[in-house]
């Protein structure tokens, strides 16, 4: 038998448990009207009501005795002193140093680490301010507006949770997203509507070797370079958070753009280190510091409060009580706060990667359950899902209810109802409903047993005034130290994670066996069969085909090109050209099986994929023509200028003017194409097109035409306030100079636009 099970305090608890197991919470409350007050404690803005637990004063005394016997206080002090308590990795465990005030002194190997922490925080703050002010520019000169954190585990869950939790305090002009899974869908869906020129990636990885993160980071690099076409762009669009400078540099991220942390910060304890850079960019340095202050307040409470009033200690001991003495295998975490929707997922790594261990610090097998499974969903959604089992199922599931007095989004009675629900759920779980009560309500006898609630289901109520950066920091620290307390009792190492290694190693081996399709398989029969199945399926599977036929229809020609073909070619069009002629010409030149999708740019106004007026410079029959039917393929129709514009687009708000037979015009705002038809709008004595179209150039001569183009650009720039203007179309070649700040488009970009039509909103 293990030393823990043989210890006097453990034995005392084991002897005491059957008596407590007989007691009902109804009875305990009835006996002691002061129970709620006596079994509540406060710290760092949080109030823990633990009166609805299946405990008596004696239980608590025995649990605190266990904590003392296991040397909890000494272990805690060793952590704060920077001792190498992560014995299997020979590391100190100092996430508490990440939130220590600047004048604190915490030594690791004789060196005070606090100044390093604050130096990194200052660099993070400078970077975050620059991005928030719109002063960090991407390769095309536009400000960064999208932040994508690439990381996994502790390099993802903390940042995601904190961003969601503190969204209310975030800069809404920035889009902050997270990619973690090696499943390509995660990356693809995350960047789907983002413009590379405005997107900054933060590659967050302590080791900078994690398979998932590095695979996603390389894909992000390719995605950026497909648009930027210049390696130099990587510097402007990538930051790194890591302890591995050499690997960061090898990726192409300079050291000035790397934010470091230290081996004494565990991944799941790192959301307040540089790993929180995305959080800081979202909420700003000041709010980030408030969050750190909240963490620190709870750290100080844990470090100094007597065990009997110490929130993390009480929570940790209760966890041990249920896991080891009631056989409760899980704990439900139920935040009644929508902003905390990712908190249960975050806690899963914190609790289970920390305390899901099977040997003691000395390497001996444990003969008692260690970490329970943590899970949960925000209230009230869970009530309409799994609460049934908590109320009437056969498992004992202690619950942590989390709620705030004030909502950040006051809306009618919503918050009163939310809080009424959390209070009522805790009451219902504790109290239950007896058979007599059910019958007294008039339930038919045969139905009565179904309506009985045993009650006596334990829960904690964690309450704070308001969700702020500080209360969030304190909440996370509360759970961190609760985890520490449990590990101290169980005599396990909460700071290593050897359990994730075997799967990683085997995945590498299997990946290689999939790649080299003929390598002999030497796993068990089931594993061999799964690999063989995938090899076969993979060989057969056709990547969903997306070969796009792009048709750029103009007044004189139609340019034709296939997305997987070589050079494009031209067909003749003209003032009598009809859609039927277009179809016939395409069929003559392009085999039907050569494409799956069609993009068509037409010199006519197109609204929501429909031609709304016949083109001026072509024949009749274009409006309402059913191209999808005629081609037998999905077709996207767009105005020809819009198609070229889409190909020239580099983010932000772009006005595109196409100088050709007529005047094409398109505005693209944040990737969304806004149809415009400015050509025939009144301008001076005629219309815009009258002054800058092909006929005007022929009639008035180049000099006048150029001056008029400049005047039209100016007028439209004043009216539409774009970030930049691109002048495209065939006639842009007649302009030697361009108005200031205007870029020259390239006709060939129409093809790119045609392909992009299938990627972004139009
Ligand atoms: O930050 P890294 O080194 O990419 O590691 C990510 C995660 O992988 C683990 O090492 C194992 O899952 C976690 O502890 C860690 O949070």
XYZ file of C-alpha atoms and ligand atoms in Angstrom:
778
model
C 0.000 0.000 0.000
C 1.242 3.483 -0.822
C 2.572 5.850 1.817
C -0.380 8.146 1.139
C -2.999 5.521 1.860
C -1.145 4.489 4.971
C -0.764 8.010 6.273
C -2.735 8.849 9.443
C -4.625 11.749 7.862
C -5.713 9.651 4.883
C -6.848 6.856 7.164
C -8.729 9.326 9.317
C -10.580 10.547 6.233
C -11.316 7.016 5.087
C -12.831 6.197 8.471
C -14.805 9.416 8.497
C -16.230 9.128 4.959
C -19.001 6.501 5.512
C -20.585 8.677 8.185
C -20.580 11.704 5.913
C -21.871 9.669 2.992
C -25.018 8.994 5.048
C -25.715 12.699 5.554
C -27.912 14.707 3.229
C -27.191 18.326 2.388
C -30.785 19.160 3.379
C -30.016 17.916 6.832
C -26.679 19.695 7.035
C -28.319 23.018 6.139
C -31.206 22.400 8.497
C -28.826 21.695 11.358
C -26.673 24.767 10.866
C -28.305 28.011 9.744
C -24.872 29.593 9.651
C -23.424 27.005 7.267
C -23.372 29.202 4.163
C -21.473 31.975 5.926
C -19.063 29.650 7.677
C -18.320 27.681 4.527
C -17.536 30.658 2.335
C -14.249 32.420 1.741
C -13.087 35.349 -0.355
C -9.940 36.365 -2.189
C -8.813 38.502 -5.118
C -12.346 39.543 -6.053
C -13.786 36.014 -5.831
C -16.146 34.510 -3.312
C -16.209 30.745 -2.966
C -19.329 29.285 -1.368
C -18.466 25.668 -0.594
C -21.348 25.050 1.773
C -23.152 22.793 -0.717
C -20.446 20.160 -0.412
C -20.815 16.877 1.376
C -18.581 17.884 4.230
C -18.782 18.697 7.905
C -16.417 20.737 10.064
C -14.696 17.511 10.882
C -14.225 16.648 7.218
C -12.529 19.960 6.673
C -10.316 19.536 9.714
C -9.228 16.146 8.439
C -8.620 17.467 4.919
C -6.487 20.321 6.229
C -4.629 17.834 8.404
C -3.955 15.797 5.254
C -2.640 18.888 3.486
C -0.297 19.635 6.376
C 0.845 16.057 6.648
C 1.648 16.018 2.907
C 3.743 19.164 3.325
C 1.570 21.340 1.069
C 2.868 24.591 2.557
C 6.496 23.585 2.171
C 5.918 22.470 -1.423
C 4.151 25.726 -2.208
C 7.020 27.722 -0.698
C 9.516 25.701 -2.714
C 7.661 26.626 -5.907
C 7.618 30.332 -5.064
C 11.320 30.146 -4.147
C 12.238 28.896 -7.616
C 13.317 25.417 -6.508
C 13.406 22.773 -9.237
C 10.203 21.063 -8.211
C 9.604 19.737 -11.740
C 11.935 16.889 -10.938
C 11.568 14.828 -14.107
C 12.608 17.772 -16.257
C 14.920 19.368 -13.668
C 13.156 22.691 -13.915
C 11.829 25.359 -11.630
C 8.099 26.051 -11.876
C 7.637 29.766 -11.838
C 4.531 30.890 -13.643
C 4.024 33.026 -10.527
C 7.071 35.064 -11.615
C 5.252 36.024 -14.820
C 2.894 38.205 -12.823
C 5.203 39.329 -10.042
C 5.537 43.124 -9.678
C 8.669 44.688 -11.148
C 10.359 45.099 -7.768
C 9.912 41.452 -6.710
C 12.953 39.190 -6.506
C 12.607 35.577 -7.594
C 15.814 33.646 -8.085
C 16.456 30.779 -10.459
C 19.998 29.427 -10.252
C 20.943 32.578 -8.340
C 19.558 34.970 -10.965
C 16.581 37.265 -10.412
C 14.164 36.457 -13.252
C 11.684 39.281 -12.630
C 13.543 41.947 -14.685
C 13.607 39.595 -17.706
C 9.870 39.066 -17.383
C 9.203 42.798 -17.376
C 11.593 43.440 -20.252
C 9.610 41.016 -22.431
C 6.326 42.555 -21.273
C 7.577 45.965 -22.361
C 8.588 44.697 -25.799
C 5.212 43.001 -26.158
C 3.480 46.237 -25.170
C 5.393 48.261 -27.788
C 4.518 45.739 -30.480
C 0.864 45.537 -29.402
C 0.514 49.333 -29.370
C 2.003 49.591 -32.851
C -0.438 47.037 -34.237
C -3.427 48.529 -32.415
C -2.550 51.981 -33.734
C -2.500 50.679 -37.315
C 1.187 51.489 -37.574
C 2.375 47.923 -38.273
C 2.149 47.710 -42.035
C 1.976 44.629 -44.188
C 3.917 44.125 -47.416
C 1.569 46.275 -49.486
C 1.703 49.167 -47.040
C -1.728 48.519 -45.532
C -2.121 48.252 -41.757
C -2.469 44.829 -40.150
C -6.053 44.122 -39.199
C -6.079 40.344 -38.751
C -4.101 38.516 -36.078
C -3.842 34.737 -36.356
C -2.230 32.863 -33.475
C -0.804 29.524 -34.532
C -0.154 27.200 -31.605
C -1.538 24.145 -29.848
C -2.094 22.966 -26.284
C -0.893 25.603 -23.879
C 0.155 27.782 -26.800
C -3.446 27.901 -27.983
C -6.001 27.080 -25.296
C -4.973 29.889 -22.917
C -4.861 32.559 -25.656
C -8.183 31.433 -27.159
C -9.867 31.277 -23.783
C -8.516 34.689 -22.729
C -9.466 36.320 -26.037
C -13.006 34.974 -25.819
C -13.283 35.824 -22.130
C -12.059 39.395 -22.628
C -13.610 40.075 -26.030
C -15.673 42.822 -24.419
C -12.422 44.716 -23.745
C -10.901 44.006 -27.144
C -10.166 46.335 -30.038
C -13.051 45.525 -32.347
C -11.283 46.795 -35.440
C -8.926 43.812 -35.246
C -9.926 40.278 -36.104
C -8.166 37.811 -33.804
C -8.247 34.146 -34.725
C -6.575 30.905 -33.740
C -5.314 27.921 -35.688
C -4.273 24.836 -33.759
C -5.315 21.562 -35.370
C -3.098 19.838 -37.930
C -6.354 19.168 -39.800
C -5.981 21.466 -42.800
C -9.590 22.513 -42.432
C -8.663 24.555 -39.363
C -6.219 26.696 -41.340
C -8.362 26.861 -44.469
C -11.484 28.019 -42.648
C -9.582 30.458 -40.451
C -8.022 32.369 -43.349
C -10.866 31.886 -45.811
C -12.069 35.486 -45.707
C -8.758 37.099 -44.745
C -6.564 39.192 -47.000
C -2.869 38.203 -46.736
C -1.675 41.814 -46.975
C -3.533 42.631 -43.745
C -2.798 39.449 -41.799
C -0.161 38.901 -39.134
C 0.647 35.418 -37.848
C 1.960 34.794 -34.358
C 3.671 31.425 -34.281
C 3.411 30.436 -30.625
C 5.378 27.408 -29.616
C 7.602 26.980 -26.622
C 9.716 24.405 -28.420
C 9.139 25.626 -32.005
C 9.189 21.994 -33.066
C 5.605 20.896 -32.411
C 4.359 19.054 -35.487
C 0.943 20.711 -35.662
C 2.198 24.233 -35.121
C 5.105 24.016 -37.518
C 2.929 22.421 -40.215
C 0.395 25.237 -39.871
C 3.143 27.878 -39.751
C 4.652 26.623 -43.014
C 1.228 26.592 -44.660
C 0.660 30.159 -43.450
C 3.967 31.162 -44.983
C 2.983 29.656 -48.335
C -0.429 31.307 -48.159
C 1.189 34.680 -47.596
C 3.816 34.244 -50.287
C 1.253 33.164 -52.874
C -0.074 36.712 -52.600
C 3.048 38.674 -51.729
C 5.411 36.867 -54.112
C 8.389 38.151 -52.118
C 10.167 36.351 -49.256
C 10.781 39.698 -47.587
C 7.078 39.831 -46.739
C 7.568 37.100 -44.122
C 9.229 39.568 -41.760
C 6.255 41.891 -41.853
C 3.702 39.154 -41.382
C 5.173 36.805 -38.787
C 5.981 37.112 -35.104
C 7.213 34.258 -32.942
C 6.719 33.407 -29.294
C 9.166 30.742 -28.240
C 12.119 29.683 -26.143
C 13.920 28.366 -29.249
C 15.659 31.284 -30.955
C 17.619 29.202 -33.472
C 14.486 27.514 -34.837
C 12.642 30.851 -34.978
C 15.454 32.403 -37.027
C 15.633 29.384 -39.299
C 11.946 29.888 -40.085
C 12.747 33.419 -41.284
C 11.582 35.388 -38.264
C 14.270 37.734 -36.946
C 15.108 37.773 -33.238
C 13.676 41.324 -32.886
C 10.299 39.825 -33.747
C 10.580 36.976 -31.307
C 9.196 37.182 -27.796
C 10.838 34.794 -25.413
C 9.933 32.963 -22.282
C 11.722 30.431 -20.183
C 11.931 26.729 -19.462
C 10.405 27.367 -16.030
C 7.073 28.255 -17.659
C 5.026 25.161 -18.485
C 2.911 25.284 -21.667
C -0.384 25.078 -19.781
C 0.776 27.747 -17.334
C 1.871 30.195 -20.011
C -1.127 32.324 -21.040
C 0.283 35.220 -18.998
C 3.739 34.969 -20.615
C 4.571 36.115 -24.162
C 2.210 33.317 -25.251
C -0.440 35.888 -24.335
C 0.760 38.257 -27.077
C -2.469 37.823 -29.052
C -4.409 38.614 -25.861
C -2.354 41.747 -25.317
C -2.847 42.890 -28.907
C -6.585 42.356 -28.543
C -7.150 44.015 -25.162
C -4.151 46.353 -24.990
C -1.150 46.413 -22.629
C -2.984 48.186 -19.815
C -5.759 45.594 -19.594
C -3.153 42.815 -19.913
C -1.342 44.252 -16.890
C -4.625 44.331 -14.983
C -5.020 40.648 -15.788
C -1.519 39.973 -14.433
C -2.419 41.912 -11.285
C -5.438 39.638 -10.832
C -3.215 36.567 -11.170
C -0.770 38.049 -8.667
C -3.484 38.852 -6.120
C -4.534 35.188 -6.128
C -0.885 34.062 -5.976
C -0.373 36.156 -2.875
C -3.533 34.788 -1.337
C -2.389 31.221 -2.017
C 1.078 31.976 -0.670
C 0.018 33.699 2.527
C -3.544 32.826 3.593
C -3.994 30.135 6.232
C -5.081 26.860 4.683
C -8.497 27.147 6.328
C -9.267 30.385 4.420
C -7.278 29.582 1.300
C -9.521 29.285 -1.778
C -7.230 27.193 -4.000
C -6.430 24.892 -1.085
C -10.098 24.383 -0.224
C -10.989 23.699 -3.864
C -8.060 21.340 -4.323
C -8.880 19.382 -1.174
C -12.528 19.054 -2.175
C -11.403 17.623 -5.490
C -9.316 15.029 -3.654
C -12.209 14.296 -1.289
C -14.589 13.377 -4.104
C -12.093 11.665 -6.406
C -10.520 9.494 -3.727
C -13.228 9.001 -1.120
C -16.422 9.055 -3.184
C -15.015 7.617 -6.422
C -16.245 10.644 -8.389
C -14.401 10.440 -11.687
C -15.382 13.789 -13.125
C -15.938 17.440 -12.238
C -18.300 19.657 -14.259
C -17.213 23.270 -14.758
C -20.244 25.377 -15.540
C -19.665 29.068 -16.203
C -22.849 31.131 -16.289
C -21.100 33.664 -18.478
C -21.042 33.323 -22.241
C -17.635 34.969 -22.489
C -16.196 32.022 -20.541
C -17.348 29.511 -23.115
C -13.816 28.222 -23.725
C -12.930 28.092 -20.034
C -13.824 24.398 -19.571
C -11.644 23.458 -22.568
C -8.793 25.514 -21.146
C -9.186 23.846 -17.742
C -9.060 20.417 -19.301
C -5.431 20.851 -20.238
C -4.557 22.641 -17.011
C -6.040 19.955 -14.793
C -5.666 16.759 -16.763
C -2.276 17.281 -18.388
C -1.035 18.326 -14.952
C -2.514 15.675 -12.713
C -3.360 12.791 -15.031
C -0.430 10.805 -13.610
C 0.046 7.219 -12.541
C 3.295 7.347 -10.590
C 4.503 9.387 -7.623
C 7.427 11.791 -7.717
C 9.626 8.859 -6.752
C 8.280 6.831 -9.686
C 6.154 4.423 -7.657
C 2.732 3.409 -8.935
C -0.163 5.144 -7.203
C -2.969 3.078 -5.684
C -5.502 5.923 -5.530
C -7.266 7.891 -8.253
C -5.497 11.063 -9.362
C -7.024 13.818 -11.524
C -10.714 13.512 -12.268
C -11.939 14.384 -15.761
C -12.892 18.056 -16.066
C -15.552 19.003 -18.552
C -18.349 21.498 -18.990
C -20.283 23.987 -21.048
C -21.595 27.433 -20.305
C -24.950 27.712 -18.564
C -27.747 27.726 -19.376
C -27.020 25.620 -22.475
C -25.806 22.669 -20.435
C -29.112 22.590 -18.576
C -30.827 21.541 -21.780
C -28.242 18.912 -22.500
C -26.402 16.923 -19.836
C -27.765 18.293 -16.551
C -30.340 15.506 -16.577
C -27.535 13.078 -15.805
C -26.100 15.286 -13.062
C -29.523 15.531 -11.402
C -30.842 12.000 -11.798
C -28.049 9.849 -13.240
C -26.072 7.286 -11.280
C -22.734 9.117 -11.163
C -21.755 11.621 -8.534
C -20.551 14.716 -10.359
C -19.348 17.644 -8.273
C -19.991 20.944 -10.089
C -18.170 24.261 -10.133
C -20.673 27.004 -10.910
C -19.127 30.323 -11.954
C -21.150 33.544 -12.147
C -20.880 37.333 -12.048
C -23.141 39.895 -10.386
C -22.960 42.289 -13.324
C -23.267 41.495 -16.971
C -21.151 43.198 -19.611
C -24.147 43.248 -21.930
C -27.215 44.442 -20.050
C -30.271 43.404 -22.016
C -33.697 43.482 -20.406
C -34.119 40.663 -17.892
C -31.482 38.384 -19.402
C -29.006 38.655 -16.578
C -31.575 38.204 -13.800
C -32.754 35.048 -15.513
C -29.219 33.776 -15.994
C -28.369 34.262 -12.336
C -31.702 32.838 -11.215
C -30.809 29.702 -13.147
C -27.368 29.209 -11.660
C -28.657 29.709 -8.129
C -31.610 27.395 -8.761
C -29.444 24.654 -10.267
C -27.127 24.598 -7.264
C -30.172 24.484 -4.964
C -31.876 21.716 -6.948
C -28.727 19.597 -6.954
C -28.262 19.935 -3.230
C -31.862 19.688 -2.145
C -33.469 17.321 -4.616
C -37.139 16.381 -4.368
C -38.468 13.524 -2.268
C -41.139 11.027 -3.231
C -43.474 12.602 -0.682
C -42.997 16.007 -2.225
C -43.639 14.633 -5.682
C -46.831 12.887 -4.563
C -47.954 15.963 -2.665
C -47.757 17.848 -5.933
C -50.323 15.424 -7.303
C -48.105 13.302 -9.538
C -49.718 9.941 -10.449
C -48.025 7.191 -8.394
C -46.652 5.380 -11.451
C -44.956 8.581 -12.594
C -43.749 9.662 -9.185
C -40.428 7.713 -9.104
C -39.397 9.371 -12.362
C -39.904 12.756 -10.827
C -37.873 12.107 -7.687
C -34.534 13.896 -7.322
C -32.200 12.330 -4.807
C -30.362 15.604 -4.301
C -27.212 15.636 -2.187
C -25.211 16.492 -5.329
C -22.331 18.738 -4.353
C -21.379 22.033 -5.959
C -19.195 25.103 -5.460
C -20.476 28.571 -6.238
C -17.718 30.852 -7.474
C -18.940 34.428 -7.619
C -17.366 37.733 -8.604
C -18.700 41.207 -9.210
C -17.851 41.462 -12.899
C -15.784 39.695 -15.538
C -12.709 41.895 -15.941
C -9.116 41.174 -16.949
C -8.280 41.092 -13.227
C -11.044 38.674 -12.206
C -10.125 36.407 -15.111
C -6.464 36.388 -14.021
C -7.482 35.578 -10.443
C -9.813 32.790 -11.607
C -7.104 31.108 -13.666
C -4.596 31.381 -10.796
C -7.231 29.908 -8.466
C -7.459 26.776 -10.590
C -3.681 26.622 -11.138
C -3.099 26.521 -7.399
C -5.965 24.130 -6.826
C -4.215 21.789 -9.263
C -0.991 22.319 -7.306
C -2.744 21.434 -4.063
C -4.111 18.196 -5.503
C -0.693 17.232 -6.872
C 0.885 17.859 -3.466
C -1.587 15.518 -1.801
C -1.134 12.842 -4.453
C 2.666 13.277 -4.452
C 2.783 13.546 -8.238
C 4.547 15.893 -10.646
C 1.965 18.352 -12.013
C 4.483 19.935 -14.375
C 5.607 17.270 -16.805
C 3.547 15.588 -19.553
C 5.303 12.420 -20.636
C 1.916 10.941 -21.444
C 1.683 12.819 -24.727
C 4.964 11.451 -26.072
C 4.088 7.918 -27.172
C 1.255 9.036 -29.450
C 3.513 11.694 -30.999
C 6.278 9.166 -31.722
C 3.929 6.653 -33.254
C 2.214 9.288 -35.383
C 5.574 10.175 -36.937
C 6.233 6.534 -37.706
C 2.773 6.020 -39.220
C 3.057 9.235 -41.246
C 6.261 7.914 -42.764
C 4.610 4.573 -43.532
C 1.779 6.378 -45.284
C 4.230 8.427 -47.313
C 6.372 5.496 -48.396
C 3.424 3.454 -49.537
C 5.302 0.173 -49.929
C 7.065 0.014 -46.528
C 6.264 -3.191 -44.708
C 3.941 -2.803 -41.742
C 4.871 -4.345 -38.420
C 2.172 -3.142 -36.035
C -0.632 -5.175 -34.550
C -3.165 -6.509 -37.069
C -5.690 -3.737 -36.405
C -3.153 -0.934 -36.817
C -1.739 -2.548 -39.955
C -5.251 -2.840 -41.388
C -6.030 0.831 -40.644
C -2.832 1.985 -42.373
C -3.456 -0.299 -45.328
C -7.044 0.980 -45.609
C -5.872 4.582 -45.654
C -3.115 3.897 -48.166
C -5.664 2.390 -50.479
C -8.284 5.104 -50.014
C -5.682 7.791 -50.423
C -4.509 6.261 -53.674
C -8.057 6.270 -54.976
C -9.231 9.580 -53.627
C -9.418 12.392 -56.085
C -8.777 15.790 -54.596
C -12.021 17.619 -55.215
C -11.350 19.204 -58.523
C -11.519 22.982 -58.927
C -10.206 23.687 -62.404
C -11.571 27.061 -63.284
C -12.285 28.397 -66.760
C -11.909 32.180 -66.709
C -13.557 34.257 -69.459
C -12.827 37.964 -69.531
C -15.367 39.336 -72.014
C -14.494 42.730 -73.535
C -15.883 44.906 -76.333
C -13.336 43.571 -78.885
C -12.036 40.294 -77.441
C -12.730 37.559 -74.965
C -9.661 36.430 -73.051
C -9.815 32.755 -72.141
C -7.643 30.919 -69.648
C -7.795 27.763 -67.557
C -6.585 27.766 -63.950
C -4.467 24.661 -64.507
C -3.554 25.409 -68.106
C -0.695 27.182 -69.787
C -0.992 30.565 -71.485
C -4.444 31.913 -72.255
C -5.755 32.911 -75.699
C -8.184 35.408 -77.244
C -11.462 35.071 -79.124
C -13.041 37.865 -81.115
C -16.119 39.649 -79.789
C -17.717 42.899 -81.023
C -20.865 45.040 -80.918
C -23.103 42.141 -82.021
C -21.503 39.444 -79.909
C -24.054 37.264 -78.059
C -23.768 34.726 -75.229
C -24.623 31.925 -77.668
C -21.629 32.923 -79.801
C -19.472 32.950 -76.687
C -20.592 29.433 -75.824
C -19.985 28.140 -79.332
C -16.512 29.702 -79.507
C -15.496 28.341 -76.102
C -16.710 24.859 -77.044
C -14.608 24.952 -80.183
C -11.454 25.753 -78.237
C -11.818 24.211 -74.798
C -12.684 20.555 -74.217
C -15.674 20.132 -71.962
C -13.793 17.958 -69.462
C -11.043 20.553 -68.979
C -12.848 22.615 -66.348
C -15.165 22.269 -63.349
C -16.106 25.867 -62.618
C -16.511 28.971 -64.767
C -15.824 32.629 -63.973
C -17.087 35.217 -66.423
C -16.291 38.921 -66.365
C -18.762 40.915 -68.502
C -18.763 44.599 -69.454
C -22.177 45.146 -67.872
C -23.561 45.806 -64.401
C -23.799 42.599 -62.379
C -25.626 42.480 -59.060
C -25.487 39.366 -56.890
C -24.231 37.282 -59.778
C -26.851 38.470 -62.281
C -26.393 40.730 -65.293
C -28.911 43.487 -64.649
C -28.577 45.437 -67.936
C -27.488 44.503 -71.448
C -23.853 45.419 -72.079
C -23.436 48.677 -74.047
C -20.612 47.385 -76.186
C -21.891 43.907 -77.082
C -24.935 42.358 -78.720
C -28.218 41.410 -77.023
C -29.357 38.490 -74.853
C -26.841 38.728 -72.000
C -29.280 39.785 -69.305
C -30.999 36.706 -67.835
C -28.904 34.291 -69.912
C -28.529 31.044 -67.928
C -24.762 30.446 -68.173
C -24.734 27.690 -65.531
C -27.200 25.710 -67.568
C -25.417 26.366 -70.828
C -22.024 25.283 -69.445
C -23.437 22.547 -67.222
C -21.127 23.807 -64.483
C -21.332 26.253 -61.575
C -20.730 29.738 -63.015
C -19.824 32.985 -61.288
C -20.646 36.157 -63.159
C -19.045 39.432 -62.298
C -18.524 42.785 -63.917
C -15.284 42.735 -65.968
C -13.757 45.613 -64.031
C -14.669 43.855 -60.793
C -12.849 40.756 -61.980
C -9.702 42.667 -62.811
C -10.094 44.590 -59.568
C -10.301 41.407 -57.563
C -7.052 40.282 -59.131
C -5.364 43.555 -58.141
C -6.799 43.669 -54.636
C -4.371 43.791 -51.716
C -6.732 44.452 -48.830
C -8.528 47.428 -47.317
C -10.783 49.672 -49.375
C -9.755 49.738 -53.009
C -11.299 51.708 -55.879
C -10.583 50.150 -59.236
C -11.176 52.031 -62.472
C -10.888 50.145 -65.744
C -10.019 52.299 -68.739
C -11.139 50.414 -71.840
C -13.873 50.772 -74.406
C -15.863 52.299 -71.583
C -15.122 53.002 -67.927
C -15.350 50.068 -65.528
C -15.495 50.718 -61.805
C -15.438 48.578 -58.679
C -15.010 49.139 -55.004
C -13.684 46.286 -52.862
C -14.073 46.712 -49.131
C -12.448 44.204 -46.800
C -12.507 41.499 -49.449
C -16.113 42.066 -50.423
C -16.802 43.282 -53.960
C -19.298 46.141 -54.134
C -20.824 46.426 -57.594
C -20.598 49.969 -58.997
C -21.670 51.346 -62.334
C -20.224 54.816 -62.421
C -19.605 54.978 -66.180
C -22.986 56.407 -67.101
C -23.517 58.606 -64.079
C -23.820 62.297 -64.857
C -20.504 64.120 -64.723
C -20.010 67.708 -65.830
C -22.099 68.033 -68.999
C -22.223 64.311 -69.848
C -21.156 61.150 -67.991
C -17.851 59.855 -66.617
C -17.450 57.497 -69.552
C -18.017 60.280 -72.028
C -14.806 61.942 -70.849
C -12.506 58.953 -70.349
C -13.838 56.177 -72.638
C -12.176 55.020 -75.845
C -14.154 57.394 -78.026
C -13.130 60.408 -75.958
C -9.485 59.427 -76.368
C -9.903 59.161 -80.137
C -11.988 62.312 -80.459
C -10.097 64.693 -78.156
C -6.585 63.340 -78.358
C -4.297 61.883 -75.755
C -3.346 65.065 -73.920
C -6.906 66.073 -73.127
C -7.895 62.508 -72.373
C -5.073 62.134 -69.836
C -6.076 65.350 -68.072
C -9.660 64.134 -67.906
C -8.626 60.773 -66.483
C -6.765 62.647 -63.734
C -9.834 64.814 -63.025
C -12.187 61.811 -62.915
C -9.859 59.929 -60.566
C -9.777 62.955 -58.272
C -13.571 63.360 -58.298
C -14.164 59.696 -57.534
C -11.447 59.583 -54.909
C -13.116 62.483 -53.112
C -16.497 60.853 -53.277
C -15.614 57.266 -52.384
C -12.619 57.717 -50.050
C -10.695 54.542 -50.952
C -7.421 53.577 -49.227
C -5.923 53.319 -52.711
C -6.910 53.489 -56.365
C -5.875 51.038 -59.063
C -6.157 52.085 -62.701
C -6.505 49.122 -65.012
C -8.021 48.248 -68.378
C -6.368 48.175 -71.792
C -6.034 51.955 -72.104
C -3.984 52.457 -68.962
C -1.013 51.939 -71.295
C -1.701 55.441 -72.705
C -0.869 57.005 -69.348
C 2.873 57.679 -68.902
C 2.307 59.042 -65.448
C -0.361 58.281 -62.912
C -2.089 60.577 -60.435
C -0.310 60.575 -57.076
C -0.944 57.518 -54.927
C -2.588 55.626 -57.799
C -1.287 52.197 -58.831
C -1.223 50.719 -62.286
C -3.294 47.589 -62.714
C -2.357 44.778 -64.983
C -4.815 43.245 -67.415
C -3.437 39.834 -66.695
C -4.777 40.209 -63.129
C -8.301 39.613 -64.464
C -7.401 35.940 -64.609
C -6.286 35.984 -60.947
C -9.544 37.756 -60.114
C -11.512 35.056 -61.896
C -9.839 32.392 -59.788
C -10.275 34.426 -56.591
C -13.978 34.751 -57.303
C -14.306 31.217 -55.980
C -12.384 32.081 -52.846
C -13.729 35.372 -51.548
C -17.055 37.148 -51.267
C -18.285 38.790 -54.432
O 4.325 25.266 -27.157
P 4.718 23.959 -27.802
O 6.154 23.621 -27.560
O 4.407 24.005 -29.278
O 3.874 22.800 -27.128
C 2.475 22.767 -27.207
C 1.846 21.821 -26.233
O 2.335 20.510 -26.406
C 2.502 19.872 -25.146
O 3.849 19.804 -24.864
C 1.974 18.472 -25.150
O 0.657 18.399 -25.594
C 1.778 20.801 -24.180
O 2.211 20.670 -22.889
C 2.071 22.106 -24.770
O 1.240 23.080 -24.242
